[in-house]
Amino acid sequence: MSIEFPLSWNLTRSENRLLEAIYTACPNAAPLIDCQRALWPDGRLPSDPKQNMLVQASRLRRKTNPLGITINNRRGLGYYITADDKAVIAKLAGAG
């Protein structure tokens, strides 16, 4: 399932791919390996991918929280949003 997030959200390409992975996995958590593949689709990982992923998720949270979207972390498993958050995203993105 592909969704286009509004340009007004000012998401970077990486944030966009990460949010899409999380959105697509809902109601389950997007496994960390899927988040990693979303952030680095060419497989070329940064020197510290775990820390880089934390930074990307933190930046994404700062941009989505004011919209009423909460990105949660299930420690050791991945990132997730609730069904309510997914509905908010779909509505704001014009997909619902």
PDB file of N, CA and C in Angstrom, residues 23-79:
ATOM      1  N   TYR A  23       3.305   3.049   8.453  1.00  0.00           N
ATOM      2  CA  TYR A  23       1.896   3.130   8.048  1.00  0.00           C
ATOM      3  C   TYR A  23       1.435   1.809   7.449  1.00  0.00           C
ATOM      4  N   THR A  24       2.251   1.242   6.585  1.00  0.00           N
ATOM      5  CA  THR A  24       1.905   0.001   5.899  1.00  0.00           C
ATOM      6  C   THR A  24       1.804  -1.170   6.871  1.00  0.00           C
ATOM      7  N   ALA A  25       2.647  -1.187   7.889  1.00  0.00           N
ATOM      8  CA  ALA A  25       2.652  -2.289   8.856  1.00  0.00           C
ATOM      9  C   ALA A  25       1.478  -2.235   9.825  1.00  0.00           C
ATOM     10  N   CYS A  26       0.872  -1.080   9.990  1.00  0.00           N
ATOM     11  CA  CYS A  26      -0.208  -0.907  10.964  1.00  0.00           C
ATOM     12  C   CYS A  26      -1.328  -1.912  10.698  1.00  0.00           C
ATOM     13  N   PRO A  27      -1.845  -2.600  11.707  1.00  0.00           N
ATOM     14  CA  PRO A  27      -1.776  -2.335  13.138  1.00  0.00           C
ATOM     15  C   PRO A  27      -0.586  -2.991  13.842  1.00  0.00           C
ATOM     16  N   ASN A  28       0.268  -3.639  13.107  1.00  0.00           N
ATOM     17  CA  ASN A  28       1.455  -4.258  13.706  1.00  0.00           C
ATOM     18  C   ASN A  28       2.606  -3.260  13.709  1.00  0.00           C
ATOM     19  N   ALA A  29       3.646  -3.598  14.424  1.00  0.00           N
ATOM     20  CA  ALA A  29       4.857  -2.778  14.403  1.00  0.00           C
ATOM     21  C   ALA A  29       5.620  -3.070  13.123  1.00  0.00           C
ATOM     22  N   ALA A  30       6.223  -2.035  12.558  1.00  0.00           N
ATOM     23  CA  ALA A  30       7.117  -2.224  11.415  1.00  0.00           C
ATOM     24  C   ALA A  30       8.429  -2.749  11.983  1.00  0.00           C
ATOM     25  N   PRO A  31       8.803  -3.991  11.646  1.00  0.00           N
ATOM     26  CA  PRO A  31      10.037  -4.552  12.196  1.00  0.00           C
ATOM     27  C   PRO A  31      11.243  -3.659  11.901  1.00  0.00           C
ATOM     28  N   LEU A  32      12.191  -3.669  12.813  1.00  0.00           N
ATOM     29  CA  LEU A  32      13.380  -2.832  12.642  1.00  0.00           C
ATOM     30  C   LEU A  32      14.067  -3.093  11.307  1.00  0.00           C
ATOM     31  N   ILE A  33      14.095  -4.346  10.867  1.00  0.00           N
ATOM     32  CA  ILE A  33      14.746  -4.658   9.587  1.00  0.00           C
ATOM     33  C   ILE A  33      13.991  -3.996   8.432  1.00  0.00           C
ATOM     34  N   ASP A  34      12.664  -3.921   8.515  1.00  0.00           N
ATOM     35  CA  ASP A  34      11.889  -3.241   7.472  1.00  0.00           C
ATOM     36  C   ASP A  34      12.132  -1.737   7.504  1.00  0.00           C
ATOM     37  N   CYS A  35      12.270  -1.187   8.710  1.00  0.00           N
ATOM     38  CA  CYS A  35      12.578   0.241   8.836  1.00  0.00           C
ATOM     39  C   CYS A  35      13.959   0.516   8.248  1.00  0.00           C
ATOM     40  N   GLN A  36      14.883  -0.378   8.514  1.00  0.00           N
ATOM     41  CA  GLN A  36      16.237  -0.234   7.981  1.00  0.00           C
ATOM     42  C   GLN A  36      16.211  -0.280   6.459  1.00  0.00           C
ATOM     43  N   ARG A  37      15.463  -1.219   5.900  1.00  0.00           N
ATOM     44  CA  ARG A  37      15.359  -1.318   4.431  1.00  0.00           C
ATOM     45  C   ARG A  37      14.692  -0.080   3.843  1.00  0.00           C
ATOM     46  N   ALA A  38      13.723   0.483   4.573  1.00  0.00           N
ATOM     47  CA  ALA A  38      13.041   1.689   4.089  1.00  0.00           C
ATOM     48  C   ALA A  38      14.000   2.877   4.071  1.00  0.00           C
ATOM     49  N   LEU A  39      14.821   2.980   5.103  1.00  0.00           N
ATOM     50  CA  LEU A  39      15.750   4.108   5.190  1.00  0.00           C
ATOM     51  C   LEU A  39      16.909   3.981   4.211  1.00  0.00           C
ATOM     52  N   TRP A  40      17.370   2.761   3.989  1.00  0.00           N
ATOM     53  CA  TRP A  40      18.525   2.540   3.112  1.00  0.00           C
ATOM     54  C   TRP A  40      18.207   1.446   2.098  1.00  0.00           C
ATOM     55  N   PRO A  41      17.333   1.759   1.121  1.00  0.00           N
ATOM     56  CA  PRO A  41      16.881   0.739   0.172  1.00  0.00           C
ATOM     57  C   PRO A  41      18.012   0.152  -0.680  1.00  0.00           C
ATOM     58  N   ASP A  42      19.105   0.879  -0.821  1.00  0.00           N
ATOM     59  CA  ASP A  42      20.223   0.364  -1.615  1.00  0.00           C
ATOM     60  C   ASP A  42      21.126  -0.564  -0.801  1.00  0.00           C
ATOM     61  N   GLY A  43      20.824  -0.719   0.498  1.00  0.00           N
ATOM     62  CA  GLY A  43      21.595  -1.612   1.348  1.00  0.00           C
ATOM     63  C   GLY A  43      22.883  -1.018   1.884  1.00  0.00           C
ATOM     64  N   ARG A  44      23.181   0.225   1.512  1.00  0.00           N
ATOM     65  CA  ARG A  44      24.410   0.881   1.992  1.00  0.00           C
ATOM     66  C   ARG A  44      24.105   1.557   3.318  1.00  0.00           C
ATOM     67  N   LEU A  45      24.470   0.879   4.399  1.00  0.00           N
ATOM     68  CA  LEU A  45      24.165   1.367   5.731  1.00  0.00           C
ATOM     69  C   LEU A  45      25.193   2.388   6.207  1.00  0.00           C
ATOM     70  N   PRO A  46      24.748   3.343   7.036  1.00  0.00           N
ATOM     71  CA  PRO A  46      25.712   4.272   7.638  1.00  0.00           C
ATOM     72  C   PRO A  46      26.568   3.519   8.656  1.00  0.00           C
ATOM     73  N   SER A  47      27.574   4.173   9.178  1.00  0.00           N
ATOM     74  CA  SER A  47      28.485   3.508  10.110  1.00  0.00           C
ATOM     75  C   SER A  47      27.766   3.040  11.380  1.00  0.00           C
ATOM     76  N   ASP A  48      26.731   3.756  11.812  1.00  0.00           N
ATOM     77  CA  ASP A  48      25.970   3.361  13.000  1.00  0.00           C
ATOM     78  C   ASP A  48      24.478   3.383  12.651  1.00  0.00           C
ATOM     79  N   PRO A  49      23.974   2.331  11.981  1.00  0.00           N
ATOM     80  CA  PRO A  49      22.581   2.356  11.528  1.00  0.00           C
ATOM     81  C   PRO A  49      21.560   2.447  12.655  1.00  0.00           C
ATOM     82  N   LYS A  50      21.845   1.833  13.793  1.00  0.00           N
ATOM     83  CA  LYS A  50      20.904   1.877  14.910  1.00  0.00           C
ATOM     84  C   LYS A  50      20.713   3.314  15.395  1.00  0.00           C
ATOM     85  N   GLN A  51      21.811   4.021  15.608  1.00  0.00           N
ATOM     86  CA  GLN A  51      21.740   5.409  16.066  1.00  0.00           C
ATOM     87  C   GLN A  51      21.094   6.294  15.001  1.00  0.00           C
ATOM     88  N   ASN A  52      21.442   6.074  13.747  1.00  0.00           N
ATOM     89  CA  ASN A  52      20.878   6.858  12.662  1.00  0.00           C
ATOM     90  C   ASN A  52      19.365   6.651  12.585  1.00  0.00           C
ATOM     91  N   MET A  53      18.900   5.415  12.768  1.00  0.00           N
ATOM     92  CA  MET A  53      17.472   5.135  12.739  1.00  0.00           C
ATOM     93  C   MET A  53      16.763   5.839  13.898  1.00  0.00           C
ATOM     94  N   LEU A  54      17.386   5.859  15.071  1.00  0.00           N
ATOM     95  CA  LEU A  54      16.809   6.565  16.213  1.00  0.00           C
ATOM     96  C   LEU A  54      16.654   8.055  15.923  1.00  0.00           C
ATOM     97  N   VAL A  55      17.665   8.628  15.285  1.00  0.00           N
ATOM     98  CA  VAL A  55      17.620  10.046  14.925  1.00  0.00           C
ATOM     99  C   VAL A  55      16.504  10.300  13.908  1.00  0.00           C
ATOM    100  N   GLN A  56      16.404   9.442  12.883  1.00  0.00           N
ATOM    101  CA  GLN A  56      15.356   9.609  11.865  1.00  0.00           C
ATOM    102  C   GLN A  56      13.971   9.506  12.497  1.00  0.00           C
ATOM    103  N   ALA A  57      13.792   8.534  13.392  1.00  0.00           N
ATOM    104  CA  ALA A  57      12.494   8.359  14.052  1.00  0.00           C
ATOM    105  C   ALA A  57      12.176   9.561  14.939  1.00  0.00           C
ATOM    106  N   SER A  58      13.166  10.081  15.623  1.00  0.00           N
ATOM    107  CA  SER A  58      12.970  11.248  16.481  1.00  0.00           C
ATOM    108  C   SER A  58      12.544  12.463  15.657  1.00  0.00           C
ATOM    109  N   ARG A  59      13.200  12.669  14.543  1.00  0.00           N
ATOM    110  CA  ARG A  59      12.839  13.797  13.662  1.00  0.00           C
ATOM    111  C   ARG A  59      11.429  13.627  13.107  1.00  0.00           C
ATOM    112  N   LEU A  60      11.101  12.397  12.738  1.00  0.00           N
ATOM    113  CA  LEU A  60       9.764  12.111  12.214  1.00  0.00           C
ATOM    114  C   LEU A  60       8.709  12.372  13.285  1.00  0.00           C
ATOM    115  N   ARG A  61       8.979  11.969  14.504  1.00  0.00           N
ATOM    116  CA  ARG A  61       8.042  12.220  15.607  1.00  0.00           C
ATOM    117  C   ARG A  61       7.809  13.711  15.817  1.00  0.00           C
ATOM    118  N   ARG A  62       8.884  14.496  15.743  1.00  0.00           N
ATOM    119  CA  ARG A  62       8.745  15.953  15.927  1.00  0.00           C
ATOM    120  C   ARG A  62       7.833  16.561  14.870  1.00  0.00           C
ATOM    121  N   LYS A  63       7.833  15.982  13.684  1.00  0.00           N
ATOM    122  CA  LYS A  63       7.006  16.528  12.606  1.00  0.00           C
ATOM    123  C   LYS A  63       5.575  16.002  12.653  1.00  0.00           C
ATOM    124  N   THR A  64       5.365  14.790  13.166  1.00  0.00           N
ATOM    125  CA  THR A  64       4.023  14.211  13.151  1.00  0.00           C
ATOM    126  C   THR A  64       3.229  14.462  14.425  1.00  0.00           C
ATOM    127  N   ASN A  65       3.892  14.649  15.550  1.00  0.00           N
ATOM    128  CA  ASN A  65       3.174  14.884  16.813  1.00  0.00           C
ATOM    129  C   ASN A  65       2.227  16.081  16.743  1.00  0.00           C
ATOM    130  N   PRO A  66       2.637  17.228  16.165  1.00  0.00           N
ATOM    131  CA  PRO A  66       1.703  18.360  16.087  1.00  0.00           C
ATOM    132  C   PRO A  66       0.466  18.069  15.228  1.00  0.00           C
ATOM    133  N   LEU A  67       0.557  17.025  14.394  1.00  0.00           N
ATOM    134  CA  LEU A  67      -0.573  16.647  13.541  1.00  0.00           C
ATOM    135  C   LEU A  67      -1.513  15.676  14.253  1.00  0.00           C
ATOM    136  N   GLY A  68      -1.145  15.293  15.487  1.00  0.00           N
ATOM    137  CA  GLY A  68      -1.950  14.337  16.237  1.00  0.00           C
ATOM    138  C   GLY A  68      -1.587  12.893  15.956  1.00  0.00           C
ATOM    139  N   ILE A  69      -0.399  12.673  15.399  1.00  0.00           N
ATOM    140  CA  ILE A  69       0.064  11.328  15.043  1.00  0.00           C
ATOM    141  C   ILE A  69       1.216  10.966  15.976  1.00  0.00           C
ATOM    142  N   THR A  70       1.049   9.866  16.699  1.00  0.00           N
ATOM    143  CA  THR A  70       2.070   9.421  17.638  1.00  0.00           C
ATOM    144  C   THR A  70       2.762   8.179  17.095  1.00  0.00           C
ATOM    145  N   ILE A  71       4.057   8.265  16.933  1.00  0.00           N
ATOM    146  CA  ILE A  71       4.852   7.117  16.500  1.00  0.00           C
ATOM    147  C   ILE A  71       5.476   6.506  17.745  1.00  0.00           C
ATOM    148  N   ASN A  72       5.155   5.250  17.960  1.00  0.00           N
ATOM    149  CA  ASN A  72       5.603   4.540  19.150  1.00  0.00           C
ATOM    150  C   ASN A  72       6.714   3.564  18.790  1.00  0.00           C
ATOM    151  N   ASN A  73       7.460   3.168  19.818  1.00  0.00           N
ATOM    152  CA  ASN A  73       8.522   2.192  19.641  1.00  0.00           C
ATOM    153  C   ASN A  73       8.208   0.996  20.519  1.00  0.00           C
ATOM    154  N   ARG A  74       8.223  -0.166  19.921  1.00  0.00           N
ATOM    155  CA  ARG A  74       8.114  -1.398  20.687  1.00  0.00           C
ATOM    156  C   ARG A  74       9.537  -1.930  20.781  1.00  0.00           C
ATOM    157  N   ARG A  75      10.164  -1.695  21.915  1.00  0.00           N
ATOM    158  CA  ARG A  75      11.591  -1.958  22.112  1.00  0.00           C
ATOM    159  C   ARG A  75      12.031  -3.311  21.550  1.00  0.00           C
ATOM    160  N   GLY A  76      13.038  -3.239  20.685  1.00  0.00           N
ATOM    161  CA  GLY A  76      13.598  -4.444  20.096  1.00  0.00           C
ATOM    162  C   GLY A  76      12.775  -5.025  18.966  1.00  0.00           C
ATOM    163  N   LEU A  77      11.586  -4.470  18.741  1.00  0.00           N
ATOM    164  CA  LEU A  77      10.702  -5.004  17.717  1.00  0.00           C
ATOM    165  C   LEU A  77      10.560  -4.064  16.528  1.00  0.00           C
ATOM    166  N   GLY A  78      10.235  -2.801  16.801  1.00  0.00           N
ATOM    167  CA  GLY A  78      10.075  -1.848  15.715  1.00  0.00           C
ATOM    168  C   GLY A  78       9.209  -0.672  16.105  1.00  0.00           C
ATOM    169  N   TYR A  79       8.777   0.070  15.113  1.00  0.00           N
ATOM    170  CA  TYR A  79       7.970   1.261  15.314  1.00  0.00           C
ATOM    171  C   TYR A  79       6.547   0.982  14.867  1.00  0.00           C
TER     172      TYR A  79
END
